[in-house]
PDB file of C-alpha atoms in Angstrom:
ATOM      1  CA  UNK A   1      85.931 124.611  95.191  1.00 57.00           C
ATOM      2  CA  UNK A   2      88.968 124.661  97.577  1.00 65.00           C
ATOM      3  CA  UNK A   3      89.241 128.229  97.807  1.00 69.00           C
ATOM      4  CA  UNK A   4      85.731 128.798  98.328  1.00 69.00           C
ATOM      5  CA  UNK A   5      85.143 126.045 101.093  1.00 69.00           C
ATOM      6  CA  UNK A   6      88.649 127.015 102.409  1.00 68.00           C
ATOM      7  CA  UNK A   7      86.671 128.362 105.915  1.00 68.00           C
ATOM      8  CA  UNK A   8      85.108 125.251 106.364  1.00 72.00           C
ATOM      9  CA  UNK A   9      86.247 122.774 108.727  1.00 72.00           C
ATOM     10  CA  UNK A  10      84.902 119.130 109.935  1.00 73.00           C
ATOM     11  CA  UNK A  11      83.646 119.333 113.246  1.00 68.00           C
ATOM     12  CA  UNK A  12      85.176 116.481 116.325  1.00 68.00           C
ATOM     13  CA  UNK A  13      83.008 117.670 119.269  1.00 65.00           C
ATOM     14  CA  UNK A  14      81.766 114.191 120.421  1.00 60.00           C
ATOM     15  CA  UNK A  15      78.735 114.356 122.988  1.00 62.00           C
ATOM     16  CA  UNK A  16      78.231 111.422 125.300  1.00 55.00           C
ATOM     17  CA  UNK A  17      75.034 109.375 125.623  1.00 57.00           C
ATOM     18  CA  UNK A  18      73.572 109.355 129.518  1.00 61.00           C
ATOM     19  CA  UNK A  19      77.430 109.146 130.695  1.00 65.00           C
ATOM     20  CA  UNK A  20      78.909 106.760 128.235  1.00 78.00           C
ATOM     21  CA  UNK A  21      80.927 106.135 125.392  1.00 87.00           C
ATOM     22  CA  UNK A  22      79.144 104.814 122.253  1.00 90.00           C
ATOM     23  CA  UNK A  23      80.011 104.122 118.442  1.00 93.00           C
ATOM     24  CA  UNK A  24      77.222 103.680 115.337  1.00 95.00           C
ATOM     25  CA  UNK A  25      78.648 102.113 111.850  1.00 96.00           C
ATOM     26  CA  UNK A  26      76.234 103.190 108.972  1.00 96.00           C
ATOM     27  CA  UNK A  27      76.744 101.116 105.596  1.00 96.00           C
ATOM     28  CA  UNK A  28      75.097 101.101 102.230  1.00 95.00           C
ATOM     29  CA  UNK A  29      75.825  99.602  98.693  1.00 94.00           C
ATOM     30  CA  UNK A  30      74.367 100.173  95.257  1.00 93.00           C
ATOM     31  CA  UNK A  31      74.134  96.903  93.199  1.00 91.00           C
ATOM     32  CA  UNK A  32      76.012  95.995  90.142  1.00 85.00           C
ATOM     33  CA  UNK A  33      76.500  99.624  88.747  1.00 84.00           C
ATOM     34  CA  UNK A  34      80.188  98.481  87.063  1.00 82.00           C
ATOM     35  CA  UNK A  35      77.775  97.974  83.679  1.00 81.00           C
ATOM     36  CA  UNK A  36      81.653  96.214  82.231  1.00 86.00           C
ATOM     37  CA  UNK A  37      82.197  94.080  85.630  1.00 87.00           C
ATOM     38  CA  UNK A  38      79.079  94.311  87.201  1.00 90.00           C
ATOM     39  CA  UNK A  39      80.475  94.576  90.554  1.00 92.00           C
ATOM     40  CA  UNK A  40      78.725  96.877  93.231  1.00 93.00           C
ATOM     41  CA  UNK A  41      80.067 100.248  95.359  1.00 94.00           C
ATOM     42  CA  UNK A  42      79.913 100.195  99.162  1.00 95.00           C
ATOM     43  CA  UNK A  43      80.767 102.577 101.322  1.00 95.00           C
ATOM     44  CA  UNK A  44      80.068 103.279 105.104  1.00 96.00           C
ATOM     45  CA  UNK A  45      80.782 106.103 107.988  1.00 94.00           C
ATOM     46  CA  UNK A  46      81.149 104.978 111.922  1.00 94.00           C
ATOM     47  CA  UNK A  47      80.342 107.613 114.309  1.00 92.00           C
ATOM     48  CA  UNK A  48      82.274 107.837 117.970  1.00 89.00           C
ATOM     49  CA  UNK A  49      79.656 110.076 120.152  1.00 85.00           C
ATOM     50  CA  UNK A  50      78.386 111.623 117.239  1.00 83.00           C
ATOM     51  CA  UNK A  51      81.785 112.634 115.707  1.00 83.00           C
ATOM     52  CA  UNK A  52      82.744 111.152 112.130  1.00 88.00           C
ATOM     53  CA  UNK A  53      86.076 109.316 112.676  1.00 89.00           C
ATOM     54  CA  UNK A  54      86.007 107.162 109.320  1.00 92.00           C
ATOM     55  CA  UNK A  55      84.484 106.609 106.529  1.00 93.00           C
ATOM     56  CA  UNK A  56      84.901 104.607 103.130  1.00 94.00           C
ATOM     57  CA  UNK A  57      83.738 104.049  99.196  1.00 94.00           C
ATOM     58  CA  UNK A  58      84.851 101.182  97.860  1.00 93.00           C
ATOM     59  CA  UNK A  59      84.178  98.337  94.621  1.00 92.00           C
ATOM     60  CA  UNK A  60      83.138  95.315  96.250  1.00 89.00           C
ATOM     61  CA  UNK A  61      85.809  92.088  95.962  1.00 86.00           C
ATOM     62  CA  UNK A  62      82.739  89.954  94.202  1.00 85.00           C
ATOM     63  CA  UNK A  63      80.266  90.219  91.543  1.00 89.00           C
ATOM     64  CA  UNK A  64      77.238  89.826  94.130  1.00 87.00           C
ATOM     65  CA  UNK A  65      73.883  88.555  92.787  1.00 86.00           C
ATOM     66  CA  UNK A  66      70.873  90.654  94.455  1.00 88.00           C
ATOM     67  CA  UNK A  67      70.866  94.027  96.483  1.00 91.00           C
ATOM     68  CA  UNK A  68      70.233  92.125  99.187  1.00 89.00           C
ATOM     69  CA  UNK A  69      73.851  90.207  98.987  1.00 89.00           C
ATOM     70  CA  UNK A  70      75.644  93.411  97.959  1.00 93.00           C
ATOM     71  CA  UNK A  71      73.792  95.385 101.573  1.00 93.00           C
ATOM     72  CA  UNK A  72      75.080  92.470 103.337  1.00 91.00           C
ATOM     73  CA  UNK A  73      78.658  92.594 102.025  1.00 92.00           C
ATOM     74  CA  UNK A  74      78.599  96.463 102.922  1.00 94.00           C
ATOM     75  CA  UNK A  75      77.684  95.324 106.921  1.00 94.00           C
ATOM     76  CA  UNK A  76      80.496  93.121 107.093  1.00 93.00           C
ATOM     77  CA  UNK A  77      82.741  95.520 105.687  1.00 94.00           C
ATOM     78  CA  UNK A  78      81.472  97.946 108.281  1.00 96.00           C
ATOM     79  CA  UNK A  79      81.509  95.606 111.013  1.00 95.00           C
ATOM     80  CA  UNK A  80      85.136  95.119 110.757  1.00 94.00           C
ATOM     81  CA  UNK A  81      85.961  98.852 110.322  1.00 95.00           C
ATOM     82  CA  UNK A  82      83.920  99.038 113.766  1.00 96.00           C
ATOM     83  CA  UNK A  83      86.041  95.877 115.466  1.00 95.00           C
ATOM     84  CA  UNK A  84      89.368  97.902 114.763  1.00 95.00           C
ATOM     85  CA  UNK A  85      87.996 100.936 116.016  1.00 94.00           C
ATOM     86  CA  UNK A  86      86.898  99.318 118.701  1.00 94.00           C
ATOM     87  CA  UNK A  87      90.287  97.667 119.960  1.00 94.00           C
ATOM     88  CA  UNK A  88      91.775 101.039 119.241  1.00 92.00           C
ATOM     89  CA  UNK A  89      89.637 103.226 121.695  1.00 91.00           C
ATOM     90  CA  UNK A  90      89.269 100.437 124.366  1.00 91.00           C
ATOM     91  CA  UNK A  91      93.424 100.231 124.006  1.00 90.00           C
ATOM     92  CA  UNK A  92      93.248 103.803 125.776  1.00 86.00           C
ATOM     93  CA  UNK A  93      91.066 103.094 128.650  1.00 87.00           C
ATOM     94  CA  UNK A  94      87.400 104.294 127.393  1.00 87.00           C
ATOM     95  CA  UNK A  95      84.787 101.927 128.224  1.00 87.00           C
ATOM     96  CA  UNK A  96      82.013 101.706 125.370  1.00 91.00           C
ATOM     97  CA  UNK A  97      78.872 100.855 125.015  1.00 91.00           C
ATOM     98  CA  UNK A  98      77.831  97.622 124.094  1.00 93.00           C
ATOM     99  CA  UNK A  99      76.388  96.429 121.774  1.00 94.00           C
ATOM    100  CA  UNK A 100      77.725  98.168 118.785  1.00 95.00           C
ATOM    101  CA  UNK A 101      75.022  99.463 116.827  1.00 96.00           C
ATOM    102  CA  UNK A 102      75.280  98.879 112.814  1.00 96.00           C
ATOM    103  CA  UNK A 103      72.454 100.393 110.428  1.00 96.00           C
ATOM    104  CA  UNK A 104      71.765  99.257 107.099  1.00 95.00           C
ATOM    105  CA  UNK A 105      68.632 100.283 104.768  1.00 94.00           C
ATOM    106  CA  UNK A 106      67.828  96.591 103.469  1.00 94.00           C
ATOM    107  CA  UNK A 107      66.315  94.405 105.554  1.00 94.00           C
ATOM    108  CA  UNK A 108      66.917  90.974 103.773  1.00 91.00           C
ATOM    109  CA  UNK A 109      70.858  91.803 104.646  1.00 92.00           C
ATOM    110  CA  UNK A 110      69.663  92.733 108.440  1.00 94.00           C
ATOM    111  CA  UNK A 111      68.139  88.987 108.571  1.00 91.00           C
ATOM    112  CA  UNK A 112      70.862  87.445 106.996  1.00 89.00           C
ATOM    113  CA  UNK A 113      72.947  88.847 109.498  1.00 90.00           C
ATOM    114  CA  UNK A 114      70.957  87.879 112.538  1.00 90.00           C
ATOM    115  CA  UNK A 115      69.538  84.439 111.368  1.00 84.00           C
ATOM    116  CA  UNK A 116      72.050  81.300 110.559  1.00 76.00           C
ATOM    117  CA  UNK A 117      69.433  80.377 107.496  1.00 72.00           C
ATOM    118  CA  UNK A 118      70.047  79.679 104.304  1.00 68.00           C
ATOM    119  CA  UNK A 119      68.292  79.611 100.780  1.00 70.00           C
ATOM    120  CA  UNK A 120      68.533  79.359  97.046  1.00 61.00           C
ATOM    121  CA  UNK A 121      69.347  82.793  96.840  1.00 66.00           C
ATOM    122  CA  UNK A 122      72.523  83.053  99.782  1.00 67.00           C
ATOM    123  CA  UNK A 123      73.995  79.602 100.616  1.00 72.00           C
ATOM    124  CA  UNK A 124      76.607  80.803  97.815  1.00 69.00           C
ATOM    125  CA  UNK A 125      77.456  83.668  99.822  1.00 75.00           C
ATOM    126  CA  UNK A 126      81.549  83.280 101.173  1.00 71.00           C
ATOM    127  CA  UNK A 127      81.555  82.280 104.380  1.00 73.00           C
ATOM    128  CA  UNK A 128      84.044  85.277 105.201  1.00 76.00           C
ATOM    129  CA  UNK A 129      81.256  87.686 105.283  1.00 78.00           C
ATOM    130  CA  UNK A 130      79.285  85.770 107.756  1.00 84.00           C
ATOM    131  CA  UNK A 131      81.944  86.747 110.837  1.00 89.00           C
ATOM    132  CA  UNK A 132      79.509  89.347 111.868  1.00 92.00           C
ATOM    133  CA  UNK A 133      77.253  86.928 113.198  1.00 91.00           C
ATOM    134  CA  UNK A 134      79.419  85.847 115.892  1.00 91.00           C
ATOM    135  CA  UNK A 135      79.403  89.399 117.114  1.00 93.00           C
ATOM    136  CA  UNK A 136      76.122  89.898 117.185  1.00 93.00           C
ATOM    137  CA  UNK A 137      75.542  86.612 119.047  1.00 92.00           C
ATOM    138  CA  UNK A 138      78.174  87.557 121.562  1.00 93.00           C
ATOM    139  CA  UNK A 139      76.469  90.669 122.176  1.00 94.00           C
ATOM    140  CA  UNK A 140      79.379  93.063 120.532  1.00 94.00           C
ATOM    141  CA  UNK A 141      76.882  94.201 117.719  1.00 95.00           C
ATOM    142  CA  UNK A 142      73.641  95.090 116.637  1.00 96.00           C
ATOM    143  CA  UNK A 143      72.275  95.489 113.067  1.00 96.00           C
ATOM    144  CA  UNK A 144      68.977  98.334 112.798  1.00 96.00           C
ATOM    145  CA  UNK A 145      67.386  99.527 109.877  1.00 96.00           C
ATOM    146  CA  UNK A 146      67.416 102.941 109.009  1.00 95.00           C
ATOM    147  CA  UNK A 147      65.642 104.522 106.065  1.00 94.00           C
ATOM    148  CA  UNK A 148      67.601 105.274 103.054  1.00 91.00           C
ATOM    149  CA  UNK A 149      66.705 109.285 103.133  1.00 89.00           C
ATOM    150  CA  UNK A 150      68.433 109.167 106.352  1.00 91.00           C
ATOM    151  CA  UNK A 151      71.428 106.915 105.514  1.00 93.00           C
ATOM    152  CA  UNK A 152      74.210 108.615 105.361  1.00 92.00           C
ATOM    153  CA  UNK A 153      76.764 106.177 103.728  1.00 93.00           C
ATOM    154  CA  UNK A 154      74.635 107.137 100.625  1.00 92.00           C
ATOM    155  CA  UNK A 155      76.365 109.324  99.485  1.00 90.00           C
ATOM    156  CA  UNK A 156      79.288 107.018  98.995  1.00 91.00           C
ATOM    157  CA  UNK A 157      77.834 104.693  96.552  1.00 92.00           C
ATOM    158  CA  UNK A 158      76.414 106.576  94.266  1.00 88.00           C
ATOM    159  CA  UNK A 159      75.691 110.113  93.023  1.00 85.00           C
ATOM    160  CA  UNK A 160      73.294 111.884  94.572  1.00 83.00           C
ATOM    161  CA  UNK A 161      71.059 115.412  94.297  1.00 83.00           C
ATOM    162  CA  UNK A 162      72.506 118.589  95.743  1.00 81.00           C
ATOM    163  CA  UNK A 163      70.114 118.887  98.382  1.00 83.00           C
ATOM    164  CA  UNK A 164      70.749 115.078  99.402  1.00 84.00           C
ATOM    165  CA  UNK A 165      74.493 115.479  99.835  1.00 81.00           C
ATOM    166  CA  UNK A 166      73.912 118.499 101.726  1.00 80.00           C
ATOM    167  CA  UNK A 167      72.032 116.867 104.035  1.00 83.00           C
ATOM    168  CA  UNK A 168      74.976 114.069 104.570  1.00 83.00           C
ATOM    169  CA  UNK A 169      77.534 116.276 104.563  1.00 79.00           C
ATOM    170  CA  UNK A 170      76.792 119.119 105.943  1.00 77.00           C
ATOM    171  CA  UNK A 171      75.869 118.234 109.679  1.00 74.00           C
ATOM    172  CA  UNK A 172      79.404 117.133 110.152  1.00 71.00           C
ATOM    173  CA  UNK A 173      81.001 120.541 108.584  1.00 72.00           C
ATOM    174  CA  UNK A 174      80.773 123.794 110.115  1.00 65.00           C
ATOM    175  CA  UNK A 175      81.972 127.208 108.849  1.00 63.00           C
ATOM    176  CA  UNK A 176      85.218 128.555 110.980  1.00 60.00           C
ATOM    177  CA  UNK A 177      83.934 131.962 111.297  1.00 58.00           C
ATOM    178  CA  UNK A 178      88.111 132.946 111.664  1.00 53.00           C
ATOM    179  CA  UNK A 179      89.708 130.952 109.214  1.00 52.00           C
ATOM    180  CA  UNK A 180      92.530 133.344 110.204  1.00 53.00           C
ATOM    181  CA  UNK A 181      92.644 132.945 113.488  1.00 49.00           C
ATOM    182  CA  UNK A 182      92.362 128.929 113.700  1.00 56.00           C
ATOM    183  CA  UNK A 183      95.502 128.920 111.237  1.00 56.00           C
ATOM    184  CA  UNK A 184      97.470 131.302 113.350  1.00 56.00           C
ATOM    185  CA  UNK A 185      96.787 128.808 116.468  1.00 59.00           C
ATOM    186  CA  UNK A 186      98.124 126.040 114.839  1.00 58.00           C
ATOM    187  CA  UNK A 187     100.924 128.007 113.858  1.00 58.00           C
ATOM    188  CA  UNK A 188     101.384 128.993 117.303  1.00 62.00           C
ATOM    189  CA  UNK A 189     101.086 125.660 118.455  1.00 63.00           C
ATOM    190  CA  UNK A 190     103.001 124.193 116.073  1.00 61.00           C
ATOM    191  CA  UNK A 191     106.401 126.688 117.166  1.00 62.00           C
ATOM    192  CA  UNK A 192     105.511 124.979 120.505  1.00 67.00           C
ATOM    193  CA  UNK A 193     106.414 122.065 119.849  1.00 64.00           C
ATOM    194  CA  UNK A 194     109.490 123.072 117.981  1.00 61.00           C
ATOM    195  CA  UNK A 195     110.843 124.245 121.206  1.00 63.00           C
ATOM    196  CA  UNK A 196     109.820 121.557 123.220  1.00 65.00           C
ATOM    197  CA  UNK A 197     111.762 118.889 120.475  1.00 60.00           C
ATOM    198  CA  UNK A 198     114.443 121.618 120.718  1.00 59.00           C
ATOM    199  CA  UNK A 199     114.724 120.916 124.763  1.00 61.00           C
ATOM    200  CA  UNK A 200     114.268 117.658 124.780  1.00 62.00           C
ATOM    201  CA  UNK A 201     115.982 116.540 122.001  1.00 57.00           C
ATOM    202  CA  UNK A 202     119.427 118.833 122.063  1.00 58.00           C
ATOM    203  CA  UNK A 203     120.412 117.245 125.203  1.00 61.00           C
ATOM    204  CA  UNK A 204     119.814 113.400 124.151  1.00 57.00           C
ATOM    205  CA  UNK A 205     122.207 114.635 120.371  1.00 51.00           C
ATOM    206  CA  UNK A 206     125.019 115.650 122.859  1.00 53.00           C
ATOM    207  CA  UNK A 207     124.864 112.746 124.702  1.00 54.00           C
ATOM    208  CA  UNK A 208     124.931 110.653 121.949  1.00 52.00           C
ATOM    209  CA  UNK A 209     128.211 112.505 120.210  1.00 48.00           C
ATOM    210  CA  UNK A 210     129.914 111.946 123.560  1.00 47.00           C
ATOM    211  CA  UNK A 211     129.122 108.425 124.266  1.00 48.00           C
ATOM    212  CA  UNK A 212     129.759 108.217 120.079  1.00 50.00           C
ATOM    213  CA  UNK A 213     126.158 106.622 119.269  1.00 47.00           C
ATOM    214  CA  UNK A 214     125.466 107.376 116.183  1.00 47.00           C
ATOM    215  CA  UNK A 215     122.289 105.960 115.596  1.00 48.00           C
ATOM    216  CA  UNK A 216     120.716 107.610 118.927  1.00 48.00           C
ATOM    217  CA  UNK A 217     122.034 110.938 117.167  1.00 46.00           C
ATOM    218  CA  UNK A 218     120.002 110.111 114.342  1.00 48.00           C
ATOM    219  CA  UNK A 219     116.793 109.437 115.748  1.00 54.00           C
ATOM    220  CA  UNK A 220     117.035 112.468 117.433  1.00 52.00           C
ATOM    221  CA  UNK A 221     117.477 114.766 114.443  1.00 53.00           C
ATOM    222  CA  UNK A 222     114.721 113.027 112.727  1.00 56.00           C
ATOM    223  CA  UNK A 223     112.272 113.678 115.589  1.00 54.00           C
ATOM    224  CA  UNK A 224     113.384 117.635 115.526  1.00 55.00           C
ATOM    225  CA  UNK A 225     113.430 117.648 111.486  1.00 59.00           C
ATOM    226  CA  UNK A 226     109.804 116.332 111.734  1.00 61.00           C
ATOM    227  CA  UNK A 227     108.619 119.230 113.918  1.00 58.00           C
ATOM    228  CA  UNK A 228     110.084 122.096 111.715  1.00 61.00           C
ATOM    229  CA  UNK A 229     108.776 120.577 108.755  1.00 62.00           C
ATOM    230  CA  UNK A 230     105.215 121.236 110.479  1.00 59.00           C
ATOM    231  CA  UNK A 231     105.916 124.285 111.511  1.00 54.00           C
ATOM    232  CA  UNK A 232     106.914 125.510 107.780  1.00 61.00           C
ATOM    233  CA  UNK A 233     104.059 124.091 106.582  1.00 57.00           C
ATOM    234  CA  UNK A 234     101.502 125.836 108.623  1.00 53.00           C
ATOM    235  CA  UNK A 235     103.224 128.775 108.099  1.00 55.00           C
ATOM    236  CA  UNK A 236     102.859 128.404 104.249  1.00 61.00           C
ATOM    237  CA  UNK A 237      99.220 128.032 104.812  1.00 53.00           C
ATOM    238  CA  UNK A 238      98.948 131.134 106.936  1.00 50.00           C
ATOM    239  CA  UNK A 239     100.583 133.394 104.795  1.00 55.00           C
ATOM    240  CA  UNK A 240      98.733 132.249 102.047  1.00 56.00           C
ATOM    241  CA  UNK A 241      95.268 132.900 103.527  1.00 53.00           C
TER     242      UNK A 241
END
């Protein structure tokens, strides 16, 4: 499978929406498939401009008692995967768009999350899965539905048919048409910055010796170790290919 997917590549080309910065979480959850535990698989993918930038299968912490519970434990999940991301990119200046939009296929766990109700069926839901409602009251996000042939976290939860997980997958992979080529950049980029640690860094180890600093010495050699190491290992994978 590796060798024959080897020219594939997953494609980070975010595209802005009218001018501005925006990020979608998708989430989904199959219920109680653990036929031993009976504990549900969530997963979810969160999209910055278009461009994949995490994603995540997971067993659920609880045994949860309807699909509806188990969609609404996959939001939360989601919606704190989004929060991090979201101090993250704002931490380096970019301005997004608000509010955050989350999209789940179930849409008893899309009123759960906007409506502080409860019933026979969820007032035994943990109360550390009802953060999200905060956010959305504060205007930070925004729960849609989206149909399940379109959901994309689908194909973390469960298995799915060849053409689905085609579908998923393959809009965020494209074919390097010079597998070659792209390696040999990177290689070439790589021996870049070996000689830019070798500048900087030489000077800062001499200083160090003579001023007898032994941990500055250290750090130093670690930093330039680090950027050979690279540079070997792209050159493995280019000679191999």
């Amino acid at each position: 499978f590796v060798i024959q997917t080897k020219g594939y590549a997953l494609i980070l080309c975010p595209m802005k929406l009218q001018g501005s910065f925006y990020m979608v979480g998708i989430s989904d959850s199959e219920y109680a498939g653990d036929r031993e535990t009976r504990i549900s698989v969530y997963g979810y993918i969160i999209y910055f401009c278009g461009a994949p930038i995490a994603w995540k299968s997971k067993s659920s912490k609880c045994v949860t008692l309807s699909s509806t519970e188990a969609e609404y434990v996959a939001v939360s999940e989601v919606a704190k995967e989004v929060i991090f991301a979201k101090q993250v990119i704002e931490s380096m200046g970019v301005k997004l768009q608000y509010p955050i939009i989350i999209k789940c296929d179930n849409v008893g766990a899309i009123y759960l999350s906007n409506n502080h109700t409860t019933s026979q069926r969820t007032k035994h839901i943990d109360v550390r899965y009802h953060f999200v409602r905060e956010y959305i009251e504060d205007g930070v996000l925004k729960v849609l539905f989206i149909p399940t042939e379109d959901n994309d976290a689908d194909i973390y939860t469960k298995n799915t048919t060849e053409e689905l997980q085609i579908k998923h997958t393959m809009k965020n992979i494209g074919e390097v048409k010079d597998y070659k080529w792209t390696i040999g950049r990177m290689l070439e980029k790589s021996f870049q910055t070996v000689i830019q640690s070798f500048k900087r860094v030489i000077p800062n180890i001499e200083k160090s010796l003579y001023l007898g600093k032994g941990h500055y010495w250290w750090n130093n050699f670690n930093i330039l170790s680090t950027g050979i190491k690279e540079y070997k290992y792209v050159l493995k994978i280019y000679m191999s290919s």
